[in-house]
Coordinates of C-alpha atoms and ligand atoms in Angstrom, one line a residue:
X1 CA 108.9 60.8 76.6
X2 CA 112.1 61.1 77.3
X3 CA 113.6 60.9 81.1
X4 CA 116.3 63.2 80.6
X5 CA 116.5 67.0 80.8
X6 CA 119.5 69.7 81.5
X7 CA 117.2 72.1 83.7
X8 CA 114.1 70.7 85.0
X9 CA 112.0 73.9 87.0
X10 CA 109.4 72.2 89.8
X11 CA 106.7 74.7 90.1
X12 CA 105.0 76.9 87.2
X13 CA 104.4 80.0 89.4
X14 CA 105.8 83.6 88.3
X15 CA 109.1 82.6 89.7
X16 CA 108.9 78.9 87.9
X17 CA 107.5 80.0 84.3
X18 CA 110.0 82.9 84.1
X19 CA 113.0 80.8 85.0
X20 CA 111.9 78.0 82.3
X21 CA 111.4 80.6 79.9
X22 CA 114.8 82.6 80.2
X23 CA 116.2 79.3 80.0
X24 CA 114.5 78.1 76.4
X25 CA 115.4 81.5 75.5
X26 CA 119.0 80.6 76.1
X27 CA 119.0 78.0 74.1
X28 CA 118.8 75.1 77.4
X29 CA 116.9 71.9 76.9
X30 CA 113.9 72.7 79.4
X31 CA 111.6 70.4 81.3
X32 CA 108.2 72.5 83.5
X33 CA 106.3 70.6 85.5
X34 CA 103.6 71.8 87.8
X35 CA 100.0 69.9 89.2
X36 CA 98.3 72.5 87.1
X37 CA 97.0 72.3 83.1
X38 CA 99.0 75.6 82.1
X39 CA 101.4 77.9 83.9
X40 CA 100.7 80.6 86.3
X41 CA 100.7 79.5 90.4
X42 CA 99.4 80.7 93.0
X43 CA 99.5 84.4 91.6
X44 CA 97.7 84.1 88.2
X45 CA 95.3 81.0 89.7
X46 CA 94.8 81.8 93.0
X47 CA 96.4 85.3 93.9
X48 CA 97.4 88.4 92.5
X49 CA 95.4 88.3 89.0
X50 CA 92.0 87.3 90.5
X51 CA 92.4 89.6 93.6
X52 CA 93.1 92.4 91.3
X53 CA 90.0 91.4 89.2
X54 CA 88.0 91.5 91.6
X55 CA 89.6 94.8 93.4
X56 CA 88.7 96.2 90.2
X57 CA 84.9 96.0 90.4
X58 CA 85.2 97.2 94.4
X59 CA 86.9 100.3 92.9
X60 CA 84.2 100.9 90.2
X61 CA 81.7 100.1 93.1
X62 CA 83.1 102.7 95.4
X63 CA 83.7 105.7 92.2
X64 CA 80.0 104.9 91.3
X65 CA 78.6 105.5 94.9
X66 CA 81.6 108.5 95.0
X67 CA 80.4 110.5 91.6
X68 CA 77.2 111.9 93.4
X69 CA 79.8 114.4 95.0
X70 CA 79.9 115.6 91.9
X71 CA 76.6 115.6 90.5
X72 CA 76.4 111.9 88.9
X73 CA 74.2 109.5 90.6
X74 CA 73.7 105.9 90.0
X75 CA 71.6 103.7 91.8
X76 CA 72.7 100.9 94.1
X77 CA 75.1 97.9 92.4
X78 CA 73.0 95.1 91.4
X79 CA 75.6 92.4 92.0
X80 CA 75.7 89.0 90.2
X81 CA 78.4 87.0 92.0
X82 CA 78.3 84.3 89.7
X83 CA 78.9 86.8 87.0
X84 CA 81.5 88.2 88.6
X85 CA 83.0 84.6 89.3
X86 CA 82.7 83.8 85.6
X87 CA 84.5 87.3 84.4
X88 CA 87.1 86.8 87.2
X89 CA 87.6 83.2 86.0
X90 CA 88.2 84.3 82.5
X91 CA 90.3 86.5 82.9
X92 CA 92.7 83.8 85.0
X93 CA 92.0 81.3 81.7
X94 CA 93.6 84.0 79.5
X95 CA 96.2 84.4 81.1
X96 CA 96.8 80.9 81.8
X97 CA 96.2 79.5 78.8
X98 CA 98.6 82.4 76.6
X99 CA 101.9 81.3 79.0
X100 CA 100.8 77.2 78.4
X101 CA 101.2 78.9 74.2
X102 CA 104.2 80.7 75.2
X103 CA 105.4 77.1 76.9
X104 CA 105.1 75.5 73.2
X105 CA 106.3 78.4 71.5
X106 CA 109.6 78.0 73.4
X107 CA 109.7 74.4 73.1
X108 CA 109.6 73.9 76.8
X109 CA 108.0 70.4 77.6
X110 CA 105.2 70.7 80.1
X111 CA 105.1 67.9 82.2
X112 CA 101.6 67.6 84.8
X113 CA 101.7 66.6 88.5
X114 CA 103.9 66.9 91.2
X115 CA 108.0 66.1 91.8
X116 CA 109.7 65.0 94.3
X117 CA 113.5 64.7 94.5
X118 CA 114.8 61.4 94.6
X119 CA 118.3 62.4 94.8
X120 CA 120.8 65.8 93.2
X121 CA 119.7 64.2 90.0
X122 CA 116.8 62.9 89.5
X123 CA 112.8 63.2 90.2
X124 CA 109.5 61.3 90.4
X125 CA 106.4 63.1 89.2
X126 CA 103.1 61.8 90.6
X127 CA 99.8 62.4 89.8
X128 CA 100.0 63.4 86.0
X129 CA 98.4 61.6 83.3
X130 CA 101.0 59.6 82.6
X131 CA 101.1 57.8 86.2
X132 CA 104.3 58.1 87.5
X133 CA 107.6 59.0 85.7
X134 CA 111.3 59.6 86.4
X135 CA 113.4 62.3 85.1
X136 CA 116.8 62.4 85.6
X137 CA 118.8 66.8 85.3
X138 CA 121.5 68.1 85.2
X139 CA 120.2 71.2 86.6
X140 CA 117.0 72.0 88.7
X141 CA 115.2 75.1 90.1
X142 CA 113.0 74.9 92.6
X143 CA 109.9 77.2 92.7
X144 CA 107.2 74.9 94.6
X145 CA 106.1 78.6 96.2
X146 CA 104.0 79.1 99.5
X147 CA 100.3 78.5 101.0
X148 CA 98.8 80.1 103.6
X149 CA 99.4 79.5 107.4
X150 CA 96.5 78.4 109.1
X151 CA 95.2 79.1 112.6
X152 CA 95.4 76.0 115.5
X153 CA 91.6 75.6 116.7
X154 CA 89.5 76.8 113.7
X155 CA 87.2 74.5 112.8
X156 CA 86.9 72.5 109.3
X157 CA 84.4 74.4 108.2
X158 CA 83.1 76.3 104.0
X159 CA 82.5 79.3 106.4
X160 CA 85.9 79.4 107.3
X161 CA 87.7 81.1 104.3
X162 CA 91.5 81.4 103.3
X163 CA 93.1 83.6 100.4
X164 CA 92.4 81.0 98.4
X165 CA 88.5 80.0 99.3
X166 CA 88.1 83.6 99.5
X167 CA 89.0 84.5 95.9
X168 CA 85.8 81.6 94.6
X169 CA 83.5 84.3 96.0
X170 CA 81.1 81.0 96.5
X171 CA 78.7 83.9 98.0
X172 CA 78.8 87.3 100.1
X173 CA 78.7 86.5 103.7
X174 CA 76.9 89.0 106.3
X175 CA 79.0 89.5 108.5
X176 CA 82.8 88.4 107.8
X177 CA 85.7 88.4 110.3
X178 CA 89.3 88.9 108.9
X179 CA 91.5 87.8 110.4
X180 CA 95.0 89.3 109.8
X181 CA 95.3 93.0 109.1
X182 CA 98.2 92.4 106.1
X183 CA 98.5 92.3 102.0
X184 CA 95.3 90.2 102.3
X185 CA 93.3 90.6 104.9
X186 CA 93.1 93.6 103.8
X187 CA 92.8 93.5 99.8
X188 CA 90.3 91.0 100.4
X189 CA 88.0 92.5 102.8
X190 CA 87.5 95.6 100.6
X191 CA 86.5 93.6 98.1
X192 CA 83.9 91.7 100.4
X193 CA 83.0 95.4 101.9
X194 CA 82.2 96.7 98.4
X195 CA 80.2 93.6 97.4
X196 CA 77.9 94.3 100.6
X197 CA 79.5 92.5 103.8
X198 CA 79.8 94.3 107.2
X199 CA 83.4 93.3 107.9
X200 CA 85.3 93.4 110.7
X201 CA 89.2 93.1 110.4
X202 CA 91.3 92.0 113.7
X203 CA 94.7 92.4 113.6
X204 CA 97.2 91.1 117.0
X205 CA 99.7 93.9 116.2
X206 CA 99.2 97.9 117.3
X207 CA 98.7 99.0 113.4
X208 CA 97.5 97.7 110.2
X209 CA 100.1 96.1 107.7
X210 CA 103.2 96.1 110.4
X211 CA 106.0 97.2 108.6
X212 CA 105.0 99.7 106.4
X213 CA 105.5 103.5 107.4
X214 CA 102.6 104.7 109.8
X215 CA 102.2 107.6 107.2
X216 CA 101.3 105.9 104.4
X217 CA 99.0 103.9 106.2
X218 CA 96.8 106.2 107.8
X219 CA 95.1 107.8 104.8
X220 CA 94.1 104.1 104.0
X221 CA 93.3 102.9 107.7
X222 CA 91.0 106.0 107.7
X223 CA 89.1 105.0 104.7
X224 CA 88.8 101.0 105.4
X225 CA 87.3 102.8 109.2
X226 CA 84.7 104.3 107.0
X227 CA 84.4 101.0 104.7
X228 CA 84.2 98.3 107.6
X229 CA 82.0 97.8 110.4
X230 CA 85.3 98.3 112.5
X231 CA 89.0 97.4 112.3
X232 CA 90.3 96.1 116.0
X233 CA 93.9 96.1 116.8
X234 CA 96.0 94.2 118.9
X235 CA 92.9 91.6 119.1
X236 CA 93.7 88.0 118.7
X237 CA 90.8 85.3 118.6
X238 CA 90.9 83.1 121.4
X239 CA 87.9 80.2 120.3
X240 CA 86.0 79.6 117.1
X241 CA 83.1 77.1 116.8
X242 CA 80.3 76.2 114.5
X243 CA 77.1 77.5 115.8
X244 CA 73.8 76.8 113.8
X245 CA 74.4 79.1 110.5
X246 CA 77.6 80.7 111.7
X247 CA 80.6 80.8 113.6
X248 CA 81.1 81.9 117.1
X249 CA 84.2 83.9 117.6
X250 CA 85.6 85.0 121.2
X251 CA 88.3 87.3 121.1
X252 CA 91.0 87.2 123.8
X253 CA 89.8 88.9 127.0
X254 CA 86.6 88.9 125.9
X255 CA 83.9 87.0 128.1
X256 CA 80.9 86.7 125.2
X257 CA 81.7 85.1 121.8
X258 CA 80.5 87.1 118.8
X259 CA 78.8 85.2 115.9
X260 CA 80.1 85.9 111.9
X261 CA 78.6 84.2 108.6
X262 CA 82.5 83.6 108.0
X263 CA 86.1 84.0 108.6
X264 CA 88.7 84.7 106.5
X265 CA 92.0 83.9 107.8
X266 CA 94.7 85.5 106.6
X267 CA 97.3 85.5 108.7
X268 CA 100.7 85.2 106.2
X269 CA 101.9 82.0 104.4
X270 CA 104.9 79.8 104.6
X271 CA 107.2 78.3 102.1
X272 CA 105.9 75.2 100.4
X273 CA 109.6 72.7 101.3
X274 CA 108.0 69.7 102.6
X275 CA 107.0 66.9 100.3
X276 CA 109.3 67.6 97.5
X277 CA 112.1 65.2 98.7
X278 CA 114.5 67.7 100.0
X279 CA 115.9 65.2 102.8
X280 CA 117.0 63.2 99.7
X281 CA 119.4 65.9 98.7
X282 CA 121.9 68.3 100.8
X283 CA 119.7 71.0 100.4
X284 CA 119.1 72.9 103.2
X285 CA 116.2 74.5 105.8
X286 CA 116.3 77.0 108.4
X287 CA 113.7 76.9 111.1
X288 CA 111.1 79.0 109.3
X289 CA 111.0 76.2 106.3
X290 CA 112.6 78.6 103.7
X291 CA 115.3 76.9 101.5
X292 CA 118.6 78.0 102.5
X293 CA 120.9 80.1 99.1
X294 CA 123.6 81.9 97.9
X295 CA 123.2 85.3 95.7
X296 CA 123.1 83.1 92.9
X297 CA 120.3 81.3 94.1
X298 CA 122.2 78.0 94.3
X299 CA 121.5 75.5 97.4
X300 CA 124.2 73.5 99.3
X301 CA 123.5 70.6 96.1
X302 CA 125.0 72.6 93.8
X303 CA 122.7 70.6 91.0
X304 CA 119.9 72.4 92.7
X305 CA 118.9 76.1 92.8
X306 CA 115.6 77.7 94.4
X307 CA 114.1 80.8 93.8
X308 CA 110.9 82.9 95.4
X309 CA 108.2 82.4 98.1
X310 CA 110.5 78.9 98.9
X311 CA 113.8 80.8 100.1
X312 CA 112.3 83.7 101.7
X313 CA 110.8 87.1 101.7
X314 CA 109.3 89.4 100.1
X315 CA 106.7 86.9 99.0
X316 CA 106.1 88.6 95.8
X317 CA 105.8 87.7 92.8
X318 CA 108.1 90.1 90.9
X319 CA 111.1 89.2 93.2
X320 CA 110.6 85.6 92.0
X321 CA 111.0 86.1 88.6
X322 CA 114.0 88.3 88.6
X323 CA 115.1 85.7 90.9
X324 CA 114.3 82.9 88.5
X325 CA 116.3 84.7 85.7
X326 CA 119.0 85.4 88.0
X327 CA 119.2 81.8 89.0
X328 CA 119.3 81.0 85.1
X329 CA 122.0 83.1 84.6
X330 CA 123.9 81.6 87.2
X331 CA 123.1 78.2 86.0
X332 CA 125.0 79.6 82.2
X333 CA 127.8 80.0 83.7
X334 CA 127.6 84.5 83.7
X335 CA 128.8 86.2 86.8
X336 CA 125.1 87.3 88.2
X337 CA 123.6 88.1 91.6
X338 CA 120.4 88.7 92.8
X339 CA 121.6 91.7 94.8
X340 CA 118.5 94.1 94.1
X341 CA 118.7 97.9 95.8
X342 CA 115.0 98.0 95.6
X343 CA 112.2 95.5 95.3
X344 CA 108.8 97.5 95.2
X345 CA 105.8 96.1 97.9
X346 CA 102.2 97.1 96.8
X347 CA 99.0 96.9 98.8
X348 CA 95.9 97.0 96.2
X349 CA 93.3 98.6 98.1
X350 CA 92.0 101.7 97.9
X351 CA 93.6 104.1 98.4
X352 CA 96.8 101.9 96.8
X353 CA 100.3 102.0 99.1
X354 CA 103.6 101.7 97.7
X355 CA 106.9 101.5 98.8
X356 CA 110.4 100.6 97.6
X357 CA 114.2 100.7 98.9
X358 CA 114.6 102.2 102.6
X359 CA 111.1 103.0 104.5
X360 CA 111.6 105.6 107.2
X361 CA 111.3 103.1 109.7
X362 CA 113.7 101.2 108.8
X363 CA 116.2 104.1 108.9
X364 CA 115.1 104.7 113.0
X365 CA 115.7 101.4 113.7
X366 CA 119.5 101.4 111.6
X367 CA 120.1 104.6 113.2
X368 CA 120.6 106.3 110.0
X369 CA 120.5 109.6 109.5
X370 CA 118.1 110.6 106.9
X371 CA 116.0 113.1 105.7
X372 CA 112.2 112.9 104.4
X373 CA 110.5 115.0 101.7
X374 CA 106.6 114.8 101.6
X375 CA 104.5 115.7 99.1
X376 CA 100.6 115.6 100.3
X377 CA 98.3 115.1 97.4
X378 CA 96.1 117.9 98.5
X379 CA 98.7 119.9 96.5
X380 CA 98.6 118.1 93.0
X381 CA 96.0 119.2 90.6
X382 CA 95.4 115.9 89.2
X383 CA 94.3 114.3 92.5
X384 CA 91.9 116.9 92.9
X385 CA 90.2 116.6 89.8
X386 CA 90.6 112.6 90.8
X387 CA 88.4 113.5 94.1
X388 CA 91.0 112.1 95.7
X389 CA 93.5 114.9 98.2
X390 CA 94.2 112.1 100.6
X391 CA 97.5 110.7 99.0
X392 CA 101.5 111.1 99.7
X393 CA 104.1 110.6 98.2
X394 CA 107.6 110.8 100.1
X395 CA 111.3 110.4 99.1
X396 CA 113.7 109.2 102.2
X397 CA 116.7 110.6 101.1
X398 CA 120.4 110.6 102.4
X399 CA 121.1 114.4 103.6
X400 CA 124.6 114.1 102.3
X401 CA 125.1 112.9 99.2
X402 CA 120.8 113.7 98.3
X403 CA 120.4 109.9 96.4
X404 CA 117.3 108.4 96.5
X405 CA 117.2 105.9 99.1
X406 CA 113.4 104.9 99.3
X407 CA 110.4 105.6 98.0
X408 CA 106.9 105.5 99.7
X409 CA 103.5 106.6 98.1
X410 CA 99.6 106.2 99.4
X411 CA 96.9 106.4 97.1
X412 CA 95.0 105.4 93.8
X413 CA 97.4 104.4 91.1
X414 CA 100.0 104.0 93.7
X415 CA 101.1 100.8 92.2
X416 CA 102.0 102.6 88.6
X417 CA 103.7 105.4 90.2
X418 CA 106.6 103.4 92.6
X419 CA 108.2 101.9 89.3
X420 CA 109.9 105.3 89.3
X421 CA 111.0 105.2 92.3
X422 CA 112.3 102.0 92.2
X423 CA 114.3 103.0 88.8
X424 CA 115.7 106.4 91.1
X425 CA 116.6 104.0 93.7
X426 CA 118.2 101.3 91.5
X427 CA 119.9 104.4 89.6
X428 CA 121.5 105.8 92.1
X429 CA 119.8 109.2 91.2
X430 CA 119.5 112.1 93.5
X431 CA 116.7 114.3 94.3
X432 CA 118.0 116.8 92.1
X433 CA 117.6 114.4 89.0
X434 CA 114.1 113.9 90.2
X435 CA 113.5 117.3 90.7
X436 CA 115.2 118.6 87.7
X437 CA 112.9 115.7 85.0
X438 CA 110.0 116.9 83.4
X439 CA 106.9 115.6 84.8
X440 CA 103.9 115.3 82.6
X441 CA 101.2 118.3 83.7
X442 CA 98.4 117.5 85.1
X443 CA 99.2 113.9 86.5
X444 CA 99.9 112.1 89.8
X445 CA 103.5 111.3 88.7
X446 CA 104.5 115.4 89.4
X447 CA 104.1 114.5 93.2
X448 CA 107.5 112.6 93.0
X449 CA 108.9 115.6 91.1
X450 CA 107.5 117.7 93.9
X451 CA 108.5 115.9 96.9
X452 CA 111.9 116.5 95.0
X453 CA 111.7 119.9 95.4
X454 CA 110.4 120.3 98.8
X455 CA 113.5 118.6 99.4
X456 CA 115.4 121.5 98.2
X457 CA 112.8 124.1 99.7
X458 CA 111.4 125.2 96.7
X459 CA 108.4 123.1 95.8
X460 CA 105.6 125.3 93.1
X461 CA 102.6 123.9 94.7
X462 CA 103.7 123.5 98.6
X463 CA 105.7 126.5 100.5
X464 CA 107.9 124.8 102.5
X465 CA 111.1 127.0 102.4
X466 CA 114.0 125.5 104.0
X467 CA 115.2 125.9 107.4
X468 CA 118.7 125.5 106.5
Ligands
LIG501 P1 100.9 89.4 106.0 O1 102.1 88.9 106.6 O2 100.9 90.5 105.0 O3 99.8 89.8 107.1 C1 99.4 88.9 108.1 C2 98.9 89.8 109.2 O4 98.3 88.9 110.2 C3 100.0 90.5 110.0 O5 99.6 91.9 110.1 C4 100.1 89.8 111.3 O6 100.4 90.7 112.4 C5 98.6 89.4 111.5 N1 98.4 88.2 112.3 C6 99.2 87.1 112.4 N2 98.7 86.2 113.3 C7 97.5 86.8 113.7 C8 96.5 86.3 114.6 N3 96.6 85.1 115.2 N4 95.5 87.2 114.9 C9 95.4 88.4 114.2 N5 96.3 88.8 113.4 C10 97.4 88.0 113.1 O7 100.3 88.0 105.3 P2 99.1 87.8 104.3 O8 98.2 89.0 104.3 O9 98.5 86.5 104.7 O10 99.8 87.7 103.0 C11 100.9 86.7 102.8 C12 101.9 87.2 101.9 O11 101.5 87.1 100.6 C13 102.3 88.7 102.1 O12 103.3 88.9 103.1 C14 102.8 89.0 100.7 O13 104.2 88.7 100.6 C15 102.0 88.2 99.8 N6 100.9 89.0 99.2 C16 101.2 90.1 98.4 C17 100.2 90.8 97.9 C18 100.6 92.0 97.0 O14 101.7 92.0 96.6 N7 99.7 92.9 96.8 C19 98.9 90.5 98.1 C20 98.6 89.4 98.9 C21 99.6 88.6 99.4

């Protein structure tokens, strides 16, 4: 094998794969390497694909139990975890296993186990097959990615769970605490809440998923109320220990603990910069662990670029690998910047929520003036026939010039619909443009169109004249 590449890429995640594949397909000599036997991190093996996989059967779960509104009735789900486990886990081989074909196709060398810098050239990689090997680069980009934080005081325990014990679905607990009303917390206890647990969700903040626009998160709060045996706010846990066949949990303020099969913690995650040999290098942290770049994703080594969860938020997938070809680009020597107008966020419960570009909070907070147009689904024919009038889809939009700023919509297939959005945004189109493209009849995407026009007072299904 040889010890010599011109871009070496530490970490197979989204980020990792799609910046070793842009670069084969740039004609780059290019060297993988990642602990795991094909590509696909933390999202394809232990995030977003088996999360969705499973989301999907809590969906088809909740649509079964919701079809005796209208006259089809099914019994009760009969639910084989270990067949759900096995269709989950296939699913994640697939995928896997097609990007470790794509890897060969491209003539990418896949290298197994884990680097660590040695200096702005060169890397040891542990823990492969092949013992321990050297490679010296003229180029590297990091992607090592991000784990989840975990709570001080929580004891070593199976029963306490994290997004990533979580996902094995080893079995469905009674009673489950979540802690951490965010992305996960929340994706993951609808799934448990569909399979059969009573959950409870505790989140330290005022409001589910901080952050997000109070609007868009009410239609879904209301639902998970309904879902879980409650959802507690501003509630912190003060103690957890093992007690007989469960965990005893006292909250803050509280003077009796409360006993839960499990607890899943999910309480964010943080960049994974230790242990790859950094110090070695000039690279540089800042206090939160994230590795510190330029536009063109380049670190203070200029040998050494980084890309996704490692050099800060969004955590999401999608913003690592336009990151990770950006950070090729750069590497080519082409006049790129990762400078993106809007980078979509998704929550996959149900209902979905969506946003992209400005939220309306963020305006407040900025001080800038702009103006909202909502379109409530209770006015869209195709989320009626859905069974489904709890949706919203709003355009924050700048009262002057009418562009697109942001995007947000709540409900099922949220996920599909913000890509327009976040093509308006990127665009630079106006609300006119929006209003004034033809919308396919009868689907969810005519509520963009919609929220257009209510913009301009003149909306078919909503009369909302305007003031002005
Ligand atoms: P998060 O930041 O989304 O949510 C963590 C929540 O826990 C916050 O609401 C926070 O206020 C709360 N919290 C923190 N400490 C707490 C405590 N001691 N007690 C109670 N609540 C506490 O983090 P996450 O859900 O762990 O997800 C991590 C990241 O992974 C996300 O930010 C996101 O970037 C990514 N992710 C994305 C998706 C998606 O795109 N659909 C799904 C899952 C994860």
């Amino acid at each position: 094998m040889a010890d010599k590449t011109q871009l070496v890429v530490v970490g197979a995640g989204p980020g990792g794969y799609a910046a070793a594949f842009h670069a084969a397909d740039r004609g780059l000599e290019v060297t993988l390497v990642d602990p795991e036997a094909n590509p696909g991190g933390v999202c394809l093996y232990r995030g977003c694909i088996p999360s969705k996989a499973l989301l999907h059967a809590a969906k088809v779960i909740h649509e079964a139990r919701a079809a005796a509104d209208f006259g089809v009735r099914f019994g009760d789900p009969a639910i084989d975890v270990g067949r759900l486990r096995a269709w989950k886990d296939g699913v994640v081989g697939k995928l896997t296993g097609g990007l470790g074909q794509l890897t060969r196709q491209r003539k990418v060398r896949y290298v197994r186990g884990r680097a660590r810098l040695l200096d702005r050239s060169t890397l040891a990689i542990e823990g492969g097959a092949d013992g321990t090997m050297q490679l010296a680069f003229d180029h590297a980009i990091l992607a090592t990615g991000s784990r989840p934080v975990a709570l001080p005081g929580f004891p070593q325990s199976p029963r306490v769970l994290d997004a990533t014990s979580a996902l094995d679905v080893e079995n469905v607990p009674g009673r489950l605490l979540v802690v951490g009303g965010g992305y996960i917390g929340l994706e993951l206890g609808s799934v448990y809440a569909a399979l059969g647990s009573r959950v409870i969700v505790v989140e330290m903040l005022p409001g589910l998923l901080p952050g997000v626009d109070r609007d868009l998160v009410r239609p879904l709060a209301k639902r998970l109320e309904a879902e879980c045996e409650s959802i507690r706010l501003e509630t912190r846990v003060a103690t957890v220990e093992e007690r007989g066949a469960g965990l005893a949990v006292r909250f803050d303020g509280a003077a009796e603990p409360e006993v839960f099969d499990s607890v899943l913690v999910a309480v964010g995650r943080k960049p994974d910069s230790e242990g790859i040999g950094l110090e070695a290098t000039r690279v540089r942290i800042d206090e939160r662990g994230f590795v510190a770049v330029d536009a063109q994703l380049r670190t203070a080594e200029p040998s050494i670029s980084a890309i996704g969860d490692l050099v800060g938020q969004p955590m999401l997938a999608h913003k690592a690998s336009h990151e990770g070809r950006t950070a090729v680009e750069a590497i080519a020597g082409h006049k790129v910047a990762f400078e993106p107008a809007a980078i979509p966020a998704v929550v996959f419960t149900d209902p979905e929520i969506a946003w992209c570009g400005l939220t309306e909070d963020e305006a407040k907070s900025q001080g800038r003036a702009v103006e909202v147009a909502r379109f409530p689904w209770a006015a869209s024919g195709r989320a009626l026939t859905l069974g489904r009038d709890d949706g919203l889809t709003k355009l924050v939009l700048d009262p002057e010039t009418e562009r697109v700023l942001g995007v947000g919509i709540v409900g099922p297939g949220a996920g599909e619909l913000i890509a327009e959005g976040v093509l308006a945004v990127e665009m630079g189109a106006t609300a006119r443009d929006l209003a004034l493209t033809i919308h396919p009849h009868p689907t969810l995407s005519e509520t963009v169109m919609e929220a257009a026009e209510v913009f301009f007072g003149h909306s078919t299904h909503l009369f909302r004249p305007k003031r002005r």
